[in-house]
Coordinates of C-alpha atoms in Angstrom, one line a residue:
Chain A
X54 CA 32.5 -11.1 32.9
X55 CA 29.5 -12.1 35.2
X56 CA 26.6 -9.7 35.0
X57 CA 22.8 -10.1 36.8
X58 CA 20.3 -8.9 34.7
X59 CA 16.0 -8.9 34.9
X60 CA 14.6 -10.2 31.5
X61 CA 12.1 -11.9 29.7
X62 CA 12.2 -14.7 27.7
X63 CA 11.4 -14.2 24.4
X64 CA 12.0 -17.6 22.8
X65 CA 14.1 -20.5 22.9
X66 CA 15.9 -22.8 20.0
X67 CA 17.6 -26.3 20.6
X68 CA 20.7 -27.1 20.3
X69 CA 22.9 -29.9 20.6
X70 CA 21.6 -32.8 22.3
X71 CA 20.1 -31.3 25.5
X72 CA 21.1 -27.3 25.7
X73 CA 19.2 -24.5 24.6
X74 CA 19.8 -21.0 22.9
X75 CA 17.5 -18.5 25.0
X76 CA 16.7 -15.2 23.7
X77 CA 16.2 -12.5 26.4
X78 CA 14.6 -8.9 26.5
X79 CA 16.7 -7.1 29.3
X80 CA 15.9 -4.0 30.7
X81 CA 20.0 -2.6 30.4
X82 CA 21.4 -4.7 27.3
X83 CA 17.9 -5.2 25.5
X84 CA 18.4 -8.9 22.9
X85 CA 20.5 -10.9 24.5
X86 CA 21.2 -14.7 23.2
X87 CA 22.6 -17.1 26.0
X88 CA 23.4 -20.4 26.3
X89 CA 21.7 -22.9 28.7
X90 CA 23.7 -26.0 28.9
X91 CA 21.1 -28.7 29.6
X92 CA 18.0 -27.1 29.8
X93 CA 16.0 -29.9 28.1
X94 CA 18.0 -32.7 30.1
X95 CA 14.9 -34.6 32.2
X96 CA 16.0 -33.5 35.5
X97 CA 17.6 -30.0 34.2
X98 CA 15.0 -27.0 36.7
X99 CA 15.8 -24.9 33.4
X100 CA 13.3 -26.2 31.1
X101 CA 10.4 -24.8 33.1
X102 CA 12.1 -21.1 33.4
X103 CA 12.8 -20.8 30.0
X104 CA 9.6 -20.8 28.1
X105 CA 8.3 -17.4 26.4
X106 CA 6.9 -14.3 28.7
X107 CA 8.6 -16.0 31.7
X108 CA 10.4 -13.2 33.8
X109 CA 13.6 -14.1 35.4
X110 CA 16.4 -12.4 37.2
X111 CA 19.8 -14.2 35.3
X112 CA 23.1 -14.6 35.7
X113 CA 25.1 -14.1 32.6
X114 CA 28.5 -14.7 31.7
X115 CA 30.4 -13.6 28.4
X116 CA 33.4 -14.9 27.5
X117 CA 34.9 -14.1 24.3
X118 CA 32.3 -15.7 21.7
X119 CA 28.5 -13.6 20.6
X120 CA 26.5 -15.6 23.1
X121 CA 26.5 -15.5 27.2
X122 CA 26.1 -18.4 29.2
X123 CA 23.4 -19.0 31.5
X124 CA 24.5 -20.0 34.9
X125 CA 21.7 -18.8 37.2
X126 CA 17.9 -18.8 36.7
X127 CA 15.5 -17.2 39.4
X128 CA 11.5 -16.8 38.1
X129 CA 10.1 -13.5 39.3
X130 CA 6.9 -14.6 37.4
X131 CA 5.5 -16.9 34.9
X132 CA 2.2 -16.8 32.7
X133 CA 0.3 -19.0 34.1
X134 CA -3.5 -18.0 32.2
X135 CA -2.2 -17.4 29.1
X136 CA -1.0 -21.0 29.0
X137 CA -4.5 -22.7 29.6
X138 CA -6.0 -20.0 27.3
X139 CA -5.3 -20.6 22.7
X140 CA -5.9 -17.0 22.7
X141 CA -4.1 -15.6 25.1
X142 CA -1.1 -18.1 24.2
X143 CA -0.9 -17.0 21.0
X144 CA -1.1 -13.0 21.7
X145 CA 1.7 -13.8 24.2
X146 CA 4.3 -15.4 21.6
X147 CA 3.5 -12.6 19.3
X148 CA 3.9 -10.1 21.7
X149 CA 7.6 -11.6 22.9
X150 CA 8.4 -11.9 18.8
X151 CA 7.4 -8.1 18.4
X152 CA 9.0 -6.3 21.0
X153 CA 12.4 -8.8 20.6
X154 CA 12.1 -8.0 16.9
X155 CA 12.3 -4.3 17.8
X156 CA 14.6 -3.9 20.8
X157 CA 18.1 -3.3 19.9
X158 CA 20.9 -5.7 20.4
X159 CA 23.3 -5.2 23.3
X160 CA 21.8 -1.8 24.1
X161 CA 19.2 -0.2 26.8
X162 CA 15.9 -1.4 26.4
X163 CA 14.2 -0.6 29.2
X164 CA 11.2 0.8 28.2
X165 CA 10.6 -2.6 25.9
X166 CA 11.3 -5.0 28.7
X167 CA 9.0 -2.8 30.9
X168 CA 5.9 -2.9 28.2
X169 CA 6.8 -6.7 27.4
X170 CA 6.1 -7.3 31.4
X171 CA 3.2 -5.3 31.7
X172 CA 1.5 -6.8 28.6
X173 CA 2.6 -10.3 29.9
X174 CA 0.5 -9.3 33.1
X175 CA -2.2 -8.1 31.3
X176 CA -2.7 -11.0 30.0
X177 CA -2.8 -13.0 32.8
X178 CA -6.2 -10.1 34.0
X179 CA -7.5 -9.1 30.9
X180 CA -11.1 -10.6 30.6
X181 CA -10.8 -11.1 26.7
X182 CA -7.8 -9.6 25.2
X183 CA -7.5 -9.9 21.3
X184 CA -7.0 -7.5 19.1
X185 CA -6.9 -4.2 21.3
X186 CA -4.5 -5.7 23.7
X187 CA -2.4 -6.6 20.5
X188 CA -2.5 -3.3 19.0
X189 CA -2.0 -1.2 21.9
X190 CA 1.3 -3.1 22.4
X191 CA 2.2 -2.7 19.0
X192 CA 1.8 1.2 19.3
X193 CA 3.6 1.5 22.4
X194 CA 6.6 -0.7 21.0
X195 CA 6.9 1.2 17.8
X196 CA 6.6 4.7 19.7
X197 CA 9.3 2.6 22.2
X198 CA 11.6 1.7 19.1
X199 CA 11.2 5.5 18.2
X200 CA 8.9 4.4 15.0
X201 CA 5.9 6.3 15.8
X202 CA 3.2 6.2 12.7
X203 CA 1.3 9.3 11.8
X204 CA -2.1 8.4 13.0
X205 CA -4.3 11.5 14.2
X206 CA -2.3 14.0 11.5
X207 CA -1.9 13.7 7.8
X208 CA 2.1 12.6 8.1
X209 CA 2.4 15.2 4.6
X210 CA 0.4 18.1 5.1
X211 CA -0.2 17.8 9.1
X212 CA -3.0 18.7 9.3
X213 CA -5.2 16.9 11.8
X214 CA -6.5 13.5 9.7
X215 CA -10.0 13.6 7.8
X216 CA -11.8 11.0 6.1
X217 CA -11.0 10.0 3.0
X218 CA -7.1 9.0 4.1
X219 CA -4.6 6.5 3.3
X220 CA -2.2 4.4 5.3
X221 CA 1.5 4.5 4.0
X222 CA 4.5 3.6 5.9
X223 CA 6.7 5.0 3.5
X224 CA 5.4 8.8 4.2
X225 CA 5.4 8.0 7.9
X226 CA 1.7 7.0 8.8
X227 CA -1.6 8.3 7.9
X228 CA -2.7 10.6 5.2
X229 CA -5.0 12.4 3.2
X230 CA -5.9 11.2 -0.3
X231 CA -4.9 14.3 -1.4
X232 CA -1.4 14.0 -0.3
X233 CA -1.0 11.1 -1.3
X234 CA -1.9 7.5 -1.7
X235 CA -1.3 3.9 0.3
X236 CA -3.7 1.2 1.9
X237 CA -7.4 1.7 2.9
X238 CA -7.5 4.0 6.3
X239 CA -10.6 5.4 8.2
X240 CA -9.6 8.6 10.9
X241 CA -11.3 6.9 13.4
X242 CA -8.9 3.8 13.2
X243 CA -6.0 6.7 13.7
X244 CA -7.7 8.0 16.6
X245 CA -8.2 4.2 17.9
X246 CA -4.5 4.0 18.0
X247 CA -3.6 7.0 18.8
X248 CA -4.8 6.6 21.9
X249 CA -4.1 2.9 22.7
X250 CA -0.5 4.5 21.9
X251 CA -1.9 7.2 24.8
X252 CA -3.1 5.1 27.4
X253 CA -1.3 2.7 29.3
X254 CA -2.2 -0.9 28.5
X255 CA -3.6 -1.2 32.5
X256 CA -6.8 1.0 31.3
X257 CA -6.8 0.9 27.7
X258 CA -9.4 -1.8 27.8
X259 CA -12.8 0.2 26.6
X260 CA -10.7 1.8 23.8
X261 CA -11.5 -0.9 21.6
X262 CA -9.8 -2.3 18.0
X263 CA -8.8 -0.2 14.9
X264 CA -10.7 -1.3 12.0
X265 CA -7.1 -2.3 9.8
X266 CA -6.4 -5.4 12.4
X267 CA -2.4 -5.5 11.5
X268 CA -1.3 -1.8 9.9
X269 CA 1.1 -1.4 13.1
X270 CA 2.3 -4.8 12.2
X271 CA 2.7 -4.0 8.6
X272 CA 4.3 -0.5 9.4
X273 CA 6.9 -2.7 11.6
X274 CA 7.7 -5.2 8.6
X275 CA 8.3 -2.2 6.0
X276 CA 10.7 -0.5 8.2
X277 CA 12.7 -3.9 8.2
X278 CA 11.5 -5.1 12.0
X279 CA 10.4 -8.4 10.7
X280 CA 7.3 -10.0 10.5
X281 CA 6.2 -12.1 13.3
X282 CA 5.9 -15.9 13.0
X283 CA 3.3 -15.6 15.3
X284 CA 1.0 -13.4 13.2
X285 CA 0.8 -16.4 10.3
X286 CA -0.7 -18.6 12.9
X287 CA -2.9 -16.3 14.7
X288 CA -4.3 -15.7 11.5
X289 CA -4.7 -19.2 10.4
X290 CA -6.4 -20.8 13.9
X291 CA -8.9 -17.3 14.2
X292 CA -10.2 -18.7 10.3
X293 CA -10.2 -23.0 11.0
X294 CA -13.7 -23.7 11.9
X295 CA -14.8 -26.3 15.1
X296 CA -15.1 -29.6 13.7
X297 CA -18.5 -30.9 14.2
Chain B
X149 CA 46.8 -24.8 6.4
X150 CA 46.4 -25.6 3.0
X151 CA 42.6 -26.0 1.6
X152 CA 41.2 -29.9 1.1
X153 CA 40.2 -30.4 -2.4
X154 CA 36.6 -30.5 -2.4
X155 CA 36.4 -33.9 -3.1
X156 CA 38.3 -34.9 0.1
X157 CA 36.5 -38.1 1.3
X158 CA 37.1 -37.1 5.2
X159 CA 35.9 -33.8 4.8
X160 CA 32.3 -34.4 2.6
X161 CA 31.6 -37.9 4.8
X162 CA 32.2 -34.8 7.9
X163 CA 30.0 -32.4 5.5
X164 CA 27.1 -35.4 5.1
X165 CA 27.4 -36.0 9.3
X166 CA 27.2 -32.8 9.9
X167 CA 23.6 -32.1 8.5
X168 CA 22.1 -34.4 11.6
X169 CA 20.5 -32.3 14.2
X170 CA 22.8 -31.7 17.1
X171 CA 25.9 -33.0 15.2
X172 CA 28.6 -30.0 14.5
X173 CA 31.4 -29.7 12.6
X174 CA 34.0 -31.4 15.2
X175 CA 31.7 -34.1 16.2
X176 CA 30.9 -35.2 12.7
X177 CA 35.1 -35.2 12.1
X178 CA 35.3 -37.5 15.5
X179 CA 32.6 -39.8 13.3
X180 CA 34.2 -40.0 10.3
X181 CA 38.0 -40.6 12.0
X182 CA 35.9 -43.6 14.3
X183 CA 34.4 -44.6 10.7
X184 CA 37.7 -45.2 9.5
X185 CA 39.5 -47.3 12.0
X186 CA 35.8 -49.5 12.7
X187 CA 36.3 -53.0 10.7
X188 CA 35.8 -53.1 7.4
X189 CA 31.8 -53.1 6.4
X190 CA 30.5 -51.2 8.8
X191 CA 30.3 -48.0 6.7
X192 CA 28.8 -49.7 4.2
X193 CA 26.0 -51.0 6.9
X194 CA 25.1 -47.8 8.3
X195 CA 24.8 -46.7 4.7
X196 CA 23.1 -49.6 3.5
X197 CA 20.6 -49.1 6.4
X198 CA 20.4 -45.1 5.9
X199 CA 19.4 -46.1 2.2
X200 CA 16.9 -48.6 3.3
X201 CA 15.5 -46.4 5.7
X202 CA 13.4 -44.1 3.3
X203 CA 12.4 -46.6 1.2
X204 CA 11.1 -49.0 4.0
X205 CA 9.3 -46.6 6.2
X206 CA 6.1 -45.3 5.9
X207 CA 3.1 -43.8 8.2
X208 CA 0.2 -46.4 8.9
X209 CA -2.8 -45.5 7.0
X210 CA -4.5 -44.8 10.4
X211 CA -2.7 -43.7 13.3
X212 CA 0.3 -41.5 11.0
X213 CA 2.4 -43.1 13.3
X214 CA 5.9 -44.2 11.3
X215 CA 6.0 -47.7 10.6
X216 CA 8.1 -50.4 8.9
X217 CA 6.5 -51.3 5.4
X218 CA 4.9 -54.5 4.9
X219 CA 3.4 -56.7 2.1
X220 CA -0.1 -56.1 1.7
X221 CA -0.4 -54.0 5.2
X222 CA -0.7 -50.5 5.3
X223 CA -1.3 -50.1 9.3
X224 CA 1.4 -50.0 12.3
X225 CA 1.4 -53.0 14.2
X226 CA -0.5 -51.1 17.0
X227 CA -3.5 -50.1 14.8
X228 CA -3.2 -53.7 12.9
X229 CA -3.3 -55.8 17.0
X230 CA -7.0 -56.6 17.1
X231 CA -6.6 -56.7 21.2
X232 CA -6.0 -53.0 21.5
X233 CA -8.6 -51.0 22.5
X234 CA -9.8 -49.3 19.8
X235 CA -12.5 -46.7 21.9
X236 CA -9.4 -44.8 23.4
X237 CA -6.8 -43.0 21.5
X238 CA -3.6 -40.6 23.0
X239 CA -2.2 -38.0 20.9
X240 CA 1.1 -37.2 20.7
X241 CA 3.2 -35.0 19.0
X242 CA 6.3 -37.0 17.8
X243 CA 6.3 -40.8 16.2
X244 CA 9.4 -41.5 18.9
X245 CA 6.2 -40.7 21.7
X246 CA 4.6 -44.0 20.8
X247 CA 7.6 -45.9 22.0
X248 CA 7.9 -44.1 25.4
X249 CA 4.1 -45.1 26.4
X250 CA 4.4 -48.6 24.7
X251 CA 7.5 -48.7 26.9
X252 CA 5.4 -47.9 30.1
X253 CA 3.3 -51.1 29.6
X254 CA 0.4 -49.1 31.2
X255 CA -1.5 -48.5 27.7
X256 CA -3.7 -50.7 25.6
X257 CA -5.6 -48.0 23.1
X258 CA -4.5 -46.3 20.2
X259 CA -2.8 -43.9 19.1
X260 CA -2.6 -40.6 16.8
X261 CA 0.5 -38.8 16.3
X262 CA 0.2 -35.3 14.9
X263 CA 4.0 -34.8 13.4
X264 CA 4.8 -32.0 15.5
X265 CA 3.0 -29.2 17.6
X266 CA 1.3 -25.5 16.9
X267 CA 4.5 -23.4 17.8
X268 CA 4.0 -19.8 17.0
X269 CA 7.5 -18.6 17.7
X270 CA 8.2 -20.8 15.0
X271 CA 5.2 -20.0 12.4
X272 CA 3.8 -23.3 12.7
X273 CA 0.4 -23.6 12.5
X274 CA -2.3 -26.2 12.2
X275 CA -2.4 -26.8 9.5
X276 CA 1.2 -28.7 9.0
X277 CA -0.4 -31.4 12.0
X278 CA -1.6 -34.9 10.9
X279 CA -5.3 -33.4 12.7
X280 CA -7.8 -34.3 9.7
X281 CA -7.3 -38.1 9.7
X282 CA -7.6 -37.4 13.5
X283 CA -11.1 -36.2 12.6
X284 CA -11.6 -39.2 10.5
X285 CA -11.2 -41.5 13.2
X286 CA -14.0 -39.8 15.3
X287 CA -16.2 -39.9 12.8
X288 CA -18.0 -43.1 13.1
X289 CA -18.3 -42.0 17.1
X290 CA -17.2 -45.5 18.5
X291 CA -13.5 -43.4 20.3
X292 CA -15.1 -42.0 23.5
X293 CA -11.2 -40.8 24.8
X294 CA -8.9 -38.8 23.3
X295 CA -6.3 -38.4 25.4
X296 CA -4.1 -35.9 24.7
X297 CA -0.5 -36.2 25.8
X298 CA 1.5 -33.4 23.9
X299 CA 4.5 -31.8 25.9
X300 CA 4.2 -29.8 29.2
X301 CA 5.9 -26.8 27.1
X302 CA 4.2 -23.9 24.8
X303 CA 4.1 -25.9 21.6
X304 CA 2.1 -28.8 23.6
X305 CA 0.0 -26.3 25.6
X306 CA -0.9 -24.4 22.5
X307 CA -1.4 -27.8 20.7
X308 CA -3.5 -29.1 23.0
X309 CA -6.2 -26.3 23.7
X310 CA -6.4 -26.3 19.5
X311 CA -7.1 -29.6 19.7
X312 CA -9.8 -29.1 22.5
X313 CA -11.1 -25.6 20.9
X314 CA -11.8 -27.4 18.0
X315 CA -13.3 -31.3 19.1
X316 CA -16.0 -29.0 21.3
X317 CA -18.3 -29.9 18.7
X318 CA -18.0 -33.8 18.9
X319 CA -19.3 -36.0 21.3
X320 CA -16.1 -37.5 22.1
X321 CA -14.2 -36.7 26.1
X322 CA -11.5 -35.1 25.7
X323 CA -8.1 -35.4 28.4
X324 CA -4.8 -34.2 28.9
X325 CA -2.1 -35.8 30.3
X326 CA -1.7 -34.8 34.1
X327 CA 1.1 -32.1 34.8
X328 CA 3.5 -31.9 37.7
X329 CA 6.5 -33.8 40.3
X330 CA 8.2 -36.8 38.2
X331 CA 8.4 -40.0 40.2
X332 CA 11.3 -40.2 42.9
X333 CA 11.6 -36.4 42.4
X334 CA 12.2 -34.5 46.2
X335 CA 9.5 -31.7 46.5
X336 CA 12.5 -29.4 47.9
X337 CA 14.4 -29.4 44.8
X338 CA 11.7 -29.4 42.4
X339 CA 10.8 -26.5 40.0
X340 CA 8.5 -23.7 41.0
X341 CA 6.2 -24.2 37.6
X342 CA 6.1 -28.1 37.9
X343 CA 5.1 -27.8 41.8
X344 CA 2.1 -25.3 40.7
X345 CA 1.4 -27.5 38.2
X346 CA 1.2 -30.6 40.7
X347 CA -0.7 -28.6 43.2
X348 CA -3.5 -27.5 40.5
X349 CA -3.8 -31.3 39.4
X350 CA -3.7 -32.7 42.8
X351 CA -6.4 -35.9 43.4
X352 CA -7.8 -37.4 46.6
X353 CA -6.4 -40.3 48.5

């Protein structure tokens, strides 16, 4: 069966001796793995199409095995900032690794693979995204993936969230420490996402960071949607120091 | 079909094969089977020289570059050739990059190869890179190039704008391989991305 589809690329492994596995965001069937014989040949046009936060309108065909086969490759758009910028790099392979890790296999995705483009594009405009940018993403994708934290009301009692509160993804999200307890949480952090979860990522620019950098990231990981590779070395290259 | 014993010599020799990179199940059988009806020796060779291999290969003391071991040497023959010139280095990711520019003839400097690249789909960070004997070598400040010449993908891009975030500090220039059209490509079939790039690093006549 031979289908056209929109999607991103969300990352790439090797196999063989010149193809490439390619995993895709698409808008109607959300992961999808394909197979790109000879994408890393010298002369193969693939190579170039298939790095991450590339958008592409495919051709995919499914035979009777798990993966499709890529046989046409059209770029709609390419990040072309992000890859002369470390920052902006790095946000955009966490950003394909977080909303692959929480689109669903095989299944509508649209919204995902319409937030993955729009924060691909962001970053291509965004003066100095870091972690705002990376945040608000990670808000939209849960609300997206139908995870949404309790951040502006305690997740227990419901009432609207005071200081002193807790962060626990096992209640749900934010709350009081007198309904219960969980990691260090400040109400204005909860607001700070609440409405980078609010605001599309276009304006959400003077919104500013939450103080807890990765609790959206964390809330992710505890409801089994992974942990980002990417996170590890975002972490480690924002800490190593300019030689001198 | 009935089950091999797990001793079965075709079936673990396919099990061993089958461990290299890009070699699968039915490829590493169509080894084994060519193993068999090859004269008699050459599995012990290849074995032999698979043995040999770990024990005789090291990385040169300055360049981490892979190197055969020699008596009373701990440099690749590159770093140990007193005609190189020692004020330019290229960095690459991979040991097998070396061979590629020593194959283009066009190089007489040094080199430093960082085992690998920052790749975070992958979780790898800088940490795992061969970048503090890189340091090392700049110390002294007699390098005045770095040149560095990791791949035209994300890994390399990410790799190399580390590398140039974090030799800001040192008085040392710092290149990057130019980008774009390989030689005896036609501009009407080449790739959108590599044409940008091309266009972007464009020089005068």
């Amino acid at each position: 069966m031979t289908s056209k589809t929109d999607a991103i690329v969300t990352g790439t492994v090797d196999v063989g001796e010149s193809s490439r596995i390619v995993r895709l965001l698409t808008p109607e069937g959300g992961r999808v793995s394909a197979i790109a014989n000879g994408a890393r040949g010298a002369s193969s046009k693939l190579a170039s199409a298939l790095e991450p936060g590339t958008r592409l309108s495919v051709t995919l065909v499914r035979g009777r095995g798990e993966l499709a086969y890529l046989r046409g490759v059209d770029v709609i758009s390419a990040p072309r900032r992000a890859r002369a910028d470390l920052d902006r790099l790095l946000l955009l392979g966490y950003g394909c690794e977080f909303c692959a890790a929480l689109a669903p296999e095989h299944h509508e995705a649209e919204k995902l693979h319409g937030l993955l483009a729009v924060f691909v594009d962001r970053l291509e405009v965004d003066p100095a995204p870091g972690d705002a940018t990376r945040q608000a993403l990670e808000a939209k994708a849960l609300t997206f993936a139908g995870l949404a934290p309790a951040l502006v009301r305690c997740a227990r009692c419901q009432d609207p969230l005071v200081d002193p509160c807790v962060f626990d993804p096992d209640a749900g999200g934010a709350l009081h420490t007198r309904c219960g307890g969980g990691a260090a949480f400040d109400a204005a952090s909860g607001a700070r996402l609440d409405a980078l979860r609010r605001t599309p990522l276009a304006s959400s620019e003077g919104i500013g960071a939450a103080s807890s950098p990765w609790l959206l990231a964390d809330f992710a990981r505890w409801h089994h949607y992974g942990a980002p590779k990417a996170r590890s070395v975002i972490e480690s290259i924002g800490r190593a120091p300019r030689a001198t | 079909m009935a089950e091999a014993p797990p001793q079965d010599p075709i079936r673990r020799a396919a099990r061993q094969l089958a461990r290299f990179p890009g070699i699968g199940e039915k490829t590493a059988t169509r080894l084994v089977y060519w193993l068999l009806r090859a004269p008699q020796g050459t599995a012990a060779e290849m074995a032999e020289a698979l043995v040999a291999l770990k024990d005789g290969v090291r990385e040169c003391s300055v360049c981490c570059d892979l190197t055969a071991v020699r008596p009373n040497e701990t440099r690749c023959a590159v770093c140990a050739n007193g005609s190189r010139d020692t004020r330019t280095i290229v960095v690459v990711e991979h040991p097998q990059d070396v061979g590629a520019f020593e194959k283009s003839g066009e190089f007489r400097g040094l080199y430093h190869v960082l085992h690998g690249a920052i790749s975070p789909l992958d979780g790898v960070g800088p940490d795992t890179l061969r970048i503090r004997p890189l340091l090392e070598r700049l110390r002294d400040g007699h390098v005045q190039e770095l040149v560095l010449a990791t791949d035209p993908d994300v890994e390399g891009d990410a790799t190399a704008l580390y590398l140039a975030r974090l030799l800001a500090g040192i008085p040392v220039k710092v290149t990057r391989l130019a980008h774009g059209l390989p030689v005896g490509a036609e501009i009407e079939y080449a790739d959108a991305a590599s044409l940008a790039r091309a266009l972007e690093n464009r020089r005068p006549v």
